[in-house]
PDB file of C-alpha atoms and ligand atoms in Angstrom:
ATOM      1  CA  UNK A   1       0.018   0.129  -0.084  1.00 79.00           C
ATOM      2  CA  UNK A   2       3.230   2.441  -0.772  1.00 96.00           C
ATOM      3  CA  UNK A   3       4.717   4.385   1.954  1.00 98.00           C
ATOM      4  CA  UNK A   4       2.919   6.188   4.962  1.00 98.00           C
ATOM      5  CA  UNK A   5       2.726   9.906   5.005  1.00 98.00           C
ATOM      6  CA  UNK A   6       5.907   9.605   7.313  1.00 98.00           C
ATOM      7  CA  UNK A   7       8.730   8.172   4.941  1.00 98.00           C
ATOM      8  CA  UNK A   8       7.403  10.262   2.220  1.00 98.00           C
ATOM      9  CA  UNK A   9       8.781  12.842   4.665  1.00 98.00           C
ATOM     10  CA  UNK A  10      11.754  11.290   5.079  1.00 98.00           C
ATOM     11  CA  UNK A  11      12.312  10.986   1.672  1.00 98.00           C
ATOM     12  CA  UNK A  12      11.441  14.871   1.216  1.00 99.00           C
ATOM     13  CA  UNK A  13      14.169  15.117   3.628  1.00 99.00           C
ATOM     14  CA  UNK A  14      16.601  13.572   2.209  1.00 99.00           C
ATOM     15  CA  UNK A  15      15.356  14.877  -1.378  1.00 98.00           C
ATOM     16  CA  UNK A  16      15.328  18.784  -0.375  1.00 98.00           C
ATOM     17  CA  UNK A  17      17.826  19.186   2.965  1.00 99.00           C
ATOM     18  CA  UNK A  18      21.893  19.342   3.298  1.00 99.00           C
ATOM     19  CA  UNK A  19      23.216  16.534   5.542  1.00 98.00           C
ATOM     20  CA  UNK A  20      24.249  17.249   8.699  1.00 98.00           C
ATOM     21  CA  UNK A  21      22.014  21.124   8.038  1.00 99.00           C
ATOM     22  CA  UNK A  22      19.167  21.480  11.039  1.00 98.00           C
ATOM     23  CA  UNK A  23      17.844  24.599   9.635  1.00 99.00           C
ATOM     24  CA  UNK A  24      17.670  23.038   5.967  1.00 99.00           C
ATOM     25  CA  UNK A  25      15.870  19.732   7.361  1.00 99.00           C
ATOM     26  CA  UNK A  26      13.364  22.140   8.780  1.00 99.00           C
ATOM     27  CA  UNK A  27      12.506  24.222   5.892  1.00 99.00           C
ATOM     28  CA  UNK A  28      12.550  20.616   3.970  1.00 99.00           C
ATOM     29  CA  UNK A  29       9.618  19.605   5.959  1.00 99.00           C
ATOM     30  CA  UNK A  30       8.034  22.573   6.340  1.00 99.00           C
ATOM     31  CA  UNK A  31       7.873  22.863   2.703  1.00 98.00           C
ATOM     32  CA  UNK A  32       6.541  19.098   2.246  1.00 98.00           C
ATOM     33  CA  UNK A  33       3.770  19.610   4.495  1.00 98.00           C
ATOM     34  CA  UNK A  34       2.494  23.273   3.416  1.00 98.00           C
ATOM     35  CA  UNK A  35       2.975  21.930  -0.689  1.00 98.00           C
ATOM     36  CA  UNK A  36       2.159  18.390  -0.212  1.00 98.00           C
ATOM     37  CA  UNK A  37       0.127  16.880   2.388  1.00 98.00           C
ATOM     38  CA  UNK A  38      -0.190  18.477   5.983  1.00 98.00           C
ATOM     39  CA  UNK A  39       1.370  16.878   9.132  1.00 98.00           C
ATOM     40  CA  UNK A  40       0.444  16.886  12.364  1.00 98.00           C
ATOM     41  CA  UNK A  41       3.797  18.268  13.439  1.00 98.00           C
ATOM     42  CA  UNK A  42       4.255  21.410  15.135  1.00 98.00           C
ATOM     43  CA  UNK A  43       5.298  23.533  11.862  1.00 98.00           C
ATOM     44  CA  UNK A  44       6.909  27.202  11.690  1.00 98.00           C
ATOM     45  CA  UNK A  45       4.074  29.392  12.956  1.00 98.00           C
ATOM     46  CA  UNK A  46       4.604  28.363  15.995  1.00 99.00           C
ATOM     47  CA  UNK A  47       7.933  26.598  15.430  1.00 99.00           C
ATOM     48  CA  UNK A  48       8.958  30.015  16.525  1.00 99.00           C
ATOM     49  CA  UNK A  49       7.188  30.847  20.222  1.00 99.00           C
ATOM     50  CA  UNK A  50       9.013  27.270  19.708  1.00 99.00           C
ATOM     51  CA  UNK A  51      12.599  28.489  19.109  1.00 99.00           C
ATOM     52  CA  UNK A  52      11.430  31.756  21.524  1.00 99.00           C
ATOM     53  CA  UNK A  53      10.813  29.484  24.653  1.00 99.00           C
ATOM     54  CA  UNK A  54      13.514  27.115  24.194  1.00 98.00           C
ATOM     55  CA  UNK A  55      16.222  29.977  23.530  1.00 98.00           C
ATOM     56  CA  UNK A  56      15.050  31.900  26.739  1.00 98.00           C
ATOM     57  CA  UNK A  57      15.145  28.594  29.106  1.00 98.00           C
ATOM     58  CA  UNK A  58      18.538  27.020  27.659  1.00 98.00           C
ATOM     59  CA  UNK A  59      17.723  24.110  29.497  1.00 98.00           C
ATOM     60  CA  UNK A  60      20.204  21.343  30.568  1.00 97.00           C
ATOM     61  CA  UNK A  61      18.114  18.630  30.406  1.00 98.00           C
ATOM     62  CA  UNK A  62      14.913  18.824  28.384  1.00 98.00           C
ATOM     63  CA  UNK A  63      11.879  16.260  27.408  1.00 99.00           C
ATOM     64  CA  UNK A  64       9.783  16.038  24.974  1.00 99.00           C
ATOM     65  CA  UNK A  65       6.413  14.125  24.701  1.00 99.00           C
ATOM     66  CA  UNK A  66       5.425  13.032  20.539  1.00 98.00           C
ATOM     67  CA  UNK A  67       8.166  13.023  18.373  1.00 98.00           C
ATOM     68  CA  UNK A  68       6.301  12.170  15.187  1.00 98.00           C
ATOM     69  CA  UNK A  69       8.684  11.876  12.674  1.00 98.00           C
ATOM     70  CA  UNK A  70      11.451  14.185  14.915  1.00 99.00           C
ATOM     71  CA  UNK A  71      10.350  17.569  13.711  1.00 99.00           C
ATOM     72  CA  UNK A  72      10.047  19.719  16.670  1.00 99.00           C
ATOM     73  CA  UNK A  73      13.146  17.920  18.033  1.00 99.00           C
ATOM     74  CA  UNK A  74      15.677  18.399  15.804  1.00 99.00           C
ATOM     75  CA  UNK A  75      14.051  22.583  16.463  1.00 99.00           C
ATOM     76  CA  UNK A  76      14.950  22.343  20.320  1.00 99.00           C
ATOM     77  CA  UNK A  77      17.536  20.248  20.174  1.00 98.00           C
ATOM     78  CA  UNK A  78      19.588  22.463  17.460  1.00 98.00           C
ATOM     79  CA  UNK A  79      19.464  25.332  19.501  1.00 98.00           C
ATOM     80  CA  UNK A  80      20.443  23.276  23.004  1.00 98.00           C
ATOM     81  CA  UNK A  81      24.146  24.181  24.718  1.00 96.00           C
ATOM     82  CA  UNK A  82      26.911  21.473  23.359  1.00 93.00           C
ATOM     83  CA  UNK A  83      26.629  18.553  26.922  1.00 89.00           C
ATOM     84  CA  UNK A  84      23.114  18.816  27.301  1.00 95.00           C
ATOM     85  CA  UNK A  85      20.278  16.116  26.477  1.00 89.00           C
ATOM     86  CA  UNK A  86      16.519  16.231  24.968  1.00 98.00           C
ATOM     87  CA  UNK A  87      15.048  12.955  25.946  1.00 98.00           C
ATOM     88  CA  UNK A  88      11.903  12.701  23.662  1.00 99.00           C
ATOM     89  CA  UNK A  89       9.615  10.096  23.916  1.00 99.00           C
ATOM     90  CA  UNK A  90       7.520   8.322  20.905  1.00 98.00           C
ATOM     91  CA  UNK A  91       4.790   5.614  21.664  1.00 98.00           C
ATOM     92  CA  UNK A  92       4.335   4.326  17.454  1.00 98.00           C
ATOM     93  CA  UNK A  93       7.577   2.622  16.846  1.00 98.00           C
ATOM     94  CA  UNK A  94       6.862   2.969  13.323  1.00 98.00           C
ATOM     95  CA  UNK A  95       7.103   6.995  13.838  1.00 98.00           C
ATOM     96  CA  UNK A  96      10.161   6.364  16.157  1.00 98.00           C
ATOM     97  CA  UNK A  97      11.956   4.805  13.873  1.00 98.00           C
ATOM     98  CA  UNK A  98      11.970   8.008  10.525  1.00 99.00           C
ATOM     99  CA  UNK A  99      12.322   9.865  13.754  1.00 99.00           C
ATOM    100  CA  UNK A 100      15.643   8.560  13.875  1.00 99.00           C
ATOM    101  CA  UNK A 101      16.478   9.035  10.293  1.00 99.00           C
ATOM    102  CA  UNK A 102      15.310  13.035  10.836  1.00 99.00           C
ATOM    103  CA  UNK A 103      17.569  13.098  13.676  1.00 99.00           C
ATOM    104  CA  UNK A 104      20.503  12.122  12.168  1.00 99.00           C
ATOM    105  CA  UNK A 105      20.386  13.314   9.380  1.00 99.00           C
ATOM    106  CA  UNK A 106      20.130  16.841  10.728  1.00 99.00           C
ATOM    107  CA  UNK A 107      23.784  15.592  13.036  1.00 98.00           C
ATOM    108  CA  UNK A 108      21.965  15.711  15.791  1.00 98.00           C
ATOM    109  CA  UNK A 109      21.538  12.200  17.110  1.00 98.00           C
ATOM    110  CA  UNK A 110      25.021  12.964  19.741  1.00 97.00           C
ATOM    111  CA  UNK A 111      21.944  15.376  21.374  1.00 98.00           C
ATOM    112  CA  UNK A 112      19.263  13.254  21.466  1.00 98.00           C
ATOM    113  CA  UNK A 113      17.528  10.418  22.924  1.00 98.00           C
ATOM    114  CA  UNK A 114      14.706   8.824  21.876  1.00 98.00           C
ATOM    115  CA  UNK A 115      13.216   5.964  23.422  1.00 98.00           C
ATOM    116  CA  UNK A 116      10.217   3.716  22.529  1.00 98.00           C
ATOM    117  CA  UNK A 117       6.288   3.394  25.239  1.00 98.00           C
ATOM    118  CA  UNK A 118       3.938   4.796  26.781  1.00 98.00           C
ATOM    119  CA  UNK A 119       4.894   8.763  29.120  1.00 98.00           C
ATOM    120  CA  UNK A 120       3.070   7.572  31.727  1.00 98.00           C
ATOM    121  CA  UNK A 121       4.766   4.207  32.046  1.00 98.00           C
ATOM    122  CA  UNK A 122       8.911   6.767  31.143  1.00 98.00           C
ATOM    123  CA  UNK A 123       8.524   9.039  33.443  1.00 98.00           C
ATOM    124  CA  UNK A 124       8.906   7.321  36.420  1.00 98.00           C
ATOM    125  CA  UNK A 125      11.720   5.990  34.910  1.00 98.00           C
ATOM    126  CA  UNK A 126      13.749   8.741  33.702  1.00 97.00           C
ATOM    127  CA  UNK A 127      16.088   9.714  36.747  1.00 97.00           C
ATOM    128  CA  UNK A 128      16.790   6.081  37.136  1.00 98.00           C
ATOM    129  CA  UNK A 129      17.523   5.258  33.339  1.00 98.00           C
ATOM    130  CA  UNK A 130      19.197   8.334  32.711  1.00 97.00           C
ATOM    131  CA  UNK A 131      20.137  10.172  35.279  1.00 96.00           C
ATOM    132  CA  UNK A 132      18.201  13.064  35.248  1.00 97.00           C
ATOM    133  CA  UNK A 133      17.148  14.983  39.174  1.00 97.00           C
ATOM    134  CA  UNK A 134      14.690  17.165  36.865  1.00 98.00           C
ATOM    135  CA  UNK A 135      13.483  18.850  33.888  1.00 98.00           C
ATOM    136  CA  UNK A 136      14.242  22.588  32.865  1.00 98.00           C
ATOM    137  CA  UNK A 137      11.910  21.691  29.602  1.00 98.00           C
ATOM    138  CA  UNK A 138       9.179  20.214  28.528  1.00 99.00           C
ATOM    139  CA  UNK A 139       7.060  20.540  25.294  1.00 99.00           C
ATOM    140  CA  UNK A 140       4.128  18.524  25.244  1.00 99.00           C
ATOM    141  CA  UNK A 141       3.409  17.644  22.133  1.00 99.00           C
ATOM    142  CA  UNK A 142       1.424  13.702  22.642  1.00 98.00           C
ATOM    143  CA  UNK A 143      -2.620  12.185  23.801  1.00 98.00           C
ATOM    144  CA  UNK A 144      -3.798  15.847  24.613  1.00 98.00           C
ATOM    145  CA  UNK A 145      -5.646  13.846  27.236  1.00 98.00           C
ATOM    146  CA  UNK A 146      -1.811  12.883  28.357  1.00 98.00           C
ATOM    147  CA  UNK A 147      -0.581  15.978  29.114  1.00 99.00           C
ATOM    148  CA  UNK A 148      -3.095  17.035  32.522  1.00 99.00           C
ATOM    149  CA  UNK A 149      -1.786  12.576  34.204  1.00 99.00           C
ATOM    150  CA  UNK A 150       1.663  13.474  32.645  1.00 99.00           C
ATOM    151  CA  UNK A 151       2.119  16.402  34.413  1.00 99.00           C
ATOM    152  CA  UNK A 152       0.848  15.472  37.733  1.00 98.00           C
ATOM    153  CA  UNK A 153       2.910  12.568  37.157  1.00 98.00           C
ATOM    154  CA  UNK A 154       5.936  15.017  36.580  1.00 98.00           C
ATOM    155  CA  UNK A 155       5.220  16.562  40.093  1.00 98.00           C
ATOM    156  CA  UNK A 156       5.379  13.170  41.492  1.00 98.00           C
ATOM    157  CA  UNK A 157       8.481  12.103  40.461  1.00 98.00           C
ATOM    158  CA  UNK A 158       9.911  15.100  41.352  1.00 98.00           C
ATOM    159  CA  UNK A 159      10.953  16.304  38.178  1.00 98.00           C
ATOM    160  CA  UNK A 160       9.410  19.881  38.138  1.00 98.00           C
ATOM    161  CA  UNK A 161      11.463  22.586  40.112  1.00 98.00           C
ATOM    162  CA  UNK A 162      11.296  25.822  41.130  1.00 98.00           C
ATOM    163  CA  UNK A 163      11.430  27.570  37.262  1.00 98.00           C
ATOM    164  CA  UNK A 164      10.811  24.565  34.437  1.00 99.00           C
ATOM    165  CA  UNK A 165       8.860  25.201  32.062  1.00 99.00           C
ATOM    166  CA  UNK A 166       6.485  23.672  30.242  1.00 99.00           C
ATOM    167  CA  UNK A 167       5.471  24.002  26.849  1.00 99.00           C
ATOM    168  CA  UNK A 168       2.331  22.030  25.831  1.00 99.00           C
ATOM    169  CA  UNK A 169       1.210  21.920  21.933  1.00 99.00           C
ATOM    170  CA  UNK A 170      -2.032  22.359  20.920  1.00 99.00           C
ATOM    171  CA  UNK A 171      -4.962  23.473  23.580  1.00 99.00           C
ATOM    172  CA  UNK A 172      -6.967  25.165  20.903  1.00 99.00           C
ATOM    173  CA  UNK A 173      -6.711  22.910  18.060  1.00 98.00           C
ATOM    174  CA  UNK A 174      -7.326  19.816  18.691  1.00 98.00           C
ATOM    175  CA  UNK A 175      -7.359  21.387  22.610  1.00 98.00           C
ATOM    176  CA  UNK A 176      -6.736  20.255  26.011  1.00 98.00           C
ATOM    177  CA  UNK A 177      -9.447  22.065  27.638  1.00 98.00           C
ATOM    178  CA  UNK A 178      -8.722  20.426  30.674  1.00 98.00           C
ATOM    179  CA  UNK A 179      -4.871  20.504  30.907  1.00 99.00           C
ATOM    180  CA  UNK A 180      -5.571  24.542  30.814  1.00 99.00           C
ATOM    181  CA  UNK A 181      -7.636  25.359  33.993  1.00 98.00           C
ATOM    182  CA  UNK A 182      -5.087  22.810  35.680  1.00 98.00           C
ATOM    183  CA  UNK A 183      -1.676  24.677  34.694  1.00 98.00           C
ATOM    184  CA  UNK A 184      -4.202  28.074  35.580  1.00 98.00           C
ATOM    185  CA  UNK A 185      -5.686  27.450  38.519  1.00 98.00           C
ATOM    186  CA  UNK A 186      -2.913  26.247  40.321  1.00 98.00           C
ATOM    187  CA  UNK A 187      -1.612  28.249  41.916  1.00 98.00           C
ATOM    188  CA  UNK A 188       1.881  27.145  41.093  1.00 98.00           C
ATOM    189  CA  UNK A 189       1.897  27.498  38.068  1.00 98.00           C
ATOM    190  CA  UNK A 190       2.599  30.740  36.275  1.00 98.00           C
ATOM    191  CA  UNK A 191       0.685  30.257  32.745  1.00 98.00           C
ATOM    192  CA  UNK A 192       0.851  32.551  29.544  1.00 98.00           C
ATOM    193  CA  UNK A 193      -1.230  31.996  26.480  1.00 99.00           C
ATOM    194  CA  UNK A 194       0.612  32.319  23.083  1.00 99.00           C
ATOM    195  CA  UNK A 195      -1.847  32.826  19.950  1.00 98.00           C
ATOM    196  CA  UNK A 196      -1.239  31.070  16.971  1.00 99.00           C
ATOM    197  CA  UNK A 197      -2.594  29.261  14.478  1.00 98.00           C
ATOM    198  CA  UNK A 198      -2.756  25.554  13.565  1.00 99.00           C
ATOM    199  CA  UNK A 199       0.345  24.033  11.790  1.00 98.00           C
ATOM    200  CA  UNK A 200       0.194  24.251   8.396  1.00 98.00           C
ATOM    201  CA  UNK A 201      -3.186  26.136   7.716  1.00 98.00           C
ATOM    202  CA  UNK A 202      -5.386  29.315   9.188  1.00 98.00           C
ATOM    203  CA  UNK A 203      -7.309  27.925  11.958  1.00 98.00           C
ATOM    204  CA  UNK A 204      -6.545  29.612  15.200  1.00 98.00           C
ATOM    205  CA  UNK A 205      -4.406  27.061  18.033  1.00 98.00           C
ATOM    206  CA  UNK A 206      -1.859  27.789  20.287  1.00 98.00           C
ATOM    207  CA  UNK A 207       0.918  27.047  22.809  1.00 99.00           C
ATOM    208  CA  UNK A 208       0.599  27.474  26.514  1.00 99.00           C
ATOM    209  CA  UNK A 209       4.303  28.576  28.603  1.00 99.00           C
ATOM    210  CA  UNK A 210       3.650  27.465  32.027  1.00 99.00           C
ATOM    211  CA  UNK A 211       6.181  27.377  35.147  1.00 99.00           C
ATOM    212  CA  UNK A 212       5.861  25.694  38.118  1.00 99.00           C
ATOM    213  CA  UNK A 213       7.374  28.016  40.913  1.00 98.00           C
ATOM    214  CA  UNK A 214       7.952  24.758  43.302  1.00 95.00           C
TER     215      UNK A 214
HETATM  216  O1  LIG B 301      -2.665  14.735  17.979  1.00 65.90           O
HETATM  217  C1  LIG B 301      -2.107  14.603  18.133  1.00 65.90           C
HETATM  218  N1  LIG B 301      -0.349  14.422  18.550  1.00 65.90           N
HETATM  219  C2  LIG B 301      -0.241  13.376  19.476  1.00 65.90           C
HETATM  220  C3  LIG B 301       0.041  11.970  18.118  1.00 65.90           C
HETATM  221  C4  LIG B 301      -0.114  10.867  19.050  1.00 65.90           C
HETATM  222  C5  LIG B 301       0.827  10.997  20.587  1.00 65.90           C
HETATM  223  C6  LIG B 301       1.336   9.316  20.702  1.00 65.90           C
HETATM  224  N2  LIG B 301       1.901   9.415  21.697  1.00 65.90           N
HETATM  225  C7  LIG B 301       3.769  10.241  21.305  1.00 65.90           C
HETATM  226  C8  LIG B 301       4.298   9.998  22.363  1.00 65.90           C
HETATM  227  C9  LIG B 301       3.204   9.387  23.940  1.00 65.90           C
HETATM  228  C10 LIG B 301       3.458   9.156  25.053  1.00 65.90           C
HETATM  229  N3  LIG B 301       3.014   7.805  25.452  1.00 65.90           N
HETATM  230  C11 LIG B 301       1.754   8.427  24.913  1.00 65.90           C
HETATM  231  C12 LIG B 301       1.205   8.125  23.789  1.00 65.90           C
HETATM  232  C13 LIG B 301       2.332   8.580  23.805  1.00 65.90           C
HETATM  233  C14 LIG B 301      -1.363  15.938  16.801  1.00 65.90           C
HETATM  234  C15 LIG B 301      -3.101  15.989  16.577  1.00 65.90           C
HETATM  235  C16 LIG B 301      -3.398  17.162  15.669  1.00 65.90           C
HETATM  236  C17 LIG B 301      -4.605  17.476  15.145  1.00 65.90           C
HETATM  237  C18 LIG B 301      -5.396  16.000  14.214  1.00 65.90           C
HETATM  238  C19 LIG B 301      -6.130  17.072  13.053  1.00 65.90           C
HETATM  239  C20 LIG B 301      -6.519  18.274  13.240  1.00 65.90           C
HETATM  240  F1  LIG B 301      -7.946  18.014  12.064  1.00 65.90           F
HETATM  241  C21 LIG B 301      -5.841  19.000  13.416  1.00 65.90           C
HETATM  242  C22 LIG B 301      -5.105  19.196  14.471  1.00 65.90           C
HETATM  243  C23 LIG B 301      -2.303  18.173  15.830  1.00 65.90           C
HETATM  244  C24 LIG B 301      -1.281  18.410  16.438  1.00 65.90           C
HETATM  245  O2  LIG B 301      -0.572  19.035  16.625  1.00 65.90           O
HETATM  246  C25 LIG B 301      -0.629  17.067  17.147  1.00 65.90           C
HETATM  247  O3  LIG B 301      -0.248  17.516  18.460  1.00 65.90           O
HETATM  248 MG1  LIG B 302       1.293  19.139  17.902  1.00 65.90          MG
END
């Protein structure tokens, strides 16, 4: 039945991007998804907001929930200082296999640890498996009904510290109403909404940035 959408995205990267050049990988995916077929990458518009938050936080330890093809993984990893690590979790092995190739094509494989499995099982293992004390930055972009339980899990596992920044994708479309209520009503979080558009469309979407106050 031919290639999957992630496989077609990988082909577009191999055809149009330059090996070892993350900017060209990002541009190749954005061009393909804007002009050939839509895909659920954070995209170029919300990607600029992601870039600005990552640059501001300059994390030593970062976690991404939801790798998909590795587009936001490349966006984040290209901005990390030497010696810092991005751990990214992907549930779907087919997506993970493509993401590994796209991350490697960008030359960022040494900055990224891609772990396959469900966040609910993997988050409690972060300390012992990867020697993580806490995360400076977390990008939430996986199942939208997992944003609240996984945020609570990160708190319970002591993986958030005073000043940890959570950045959540899709808080309008598809929407994460429970998560918005949680971070906006809990006094331990200082939240701000960055209005944007759903990747490659004119539909409203946005990112919610929440600082954990400890
Ligand atoms: O569903 C989305 N993402 C999640 C994909 C599945 C994640 C699964 N997964 C990954 C790691 C992991 C760890 N543990 C458990 C599960 C895990 C998504 C959807 C849309 C979208 C779709 C249609 C439409 F009409 C409008 C918008 C746009 C986005 O930007 C999105 O991100
Ligand atoms: Mg998303």
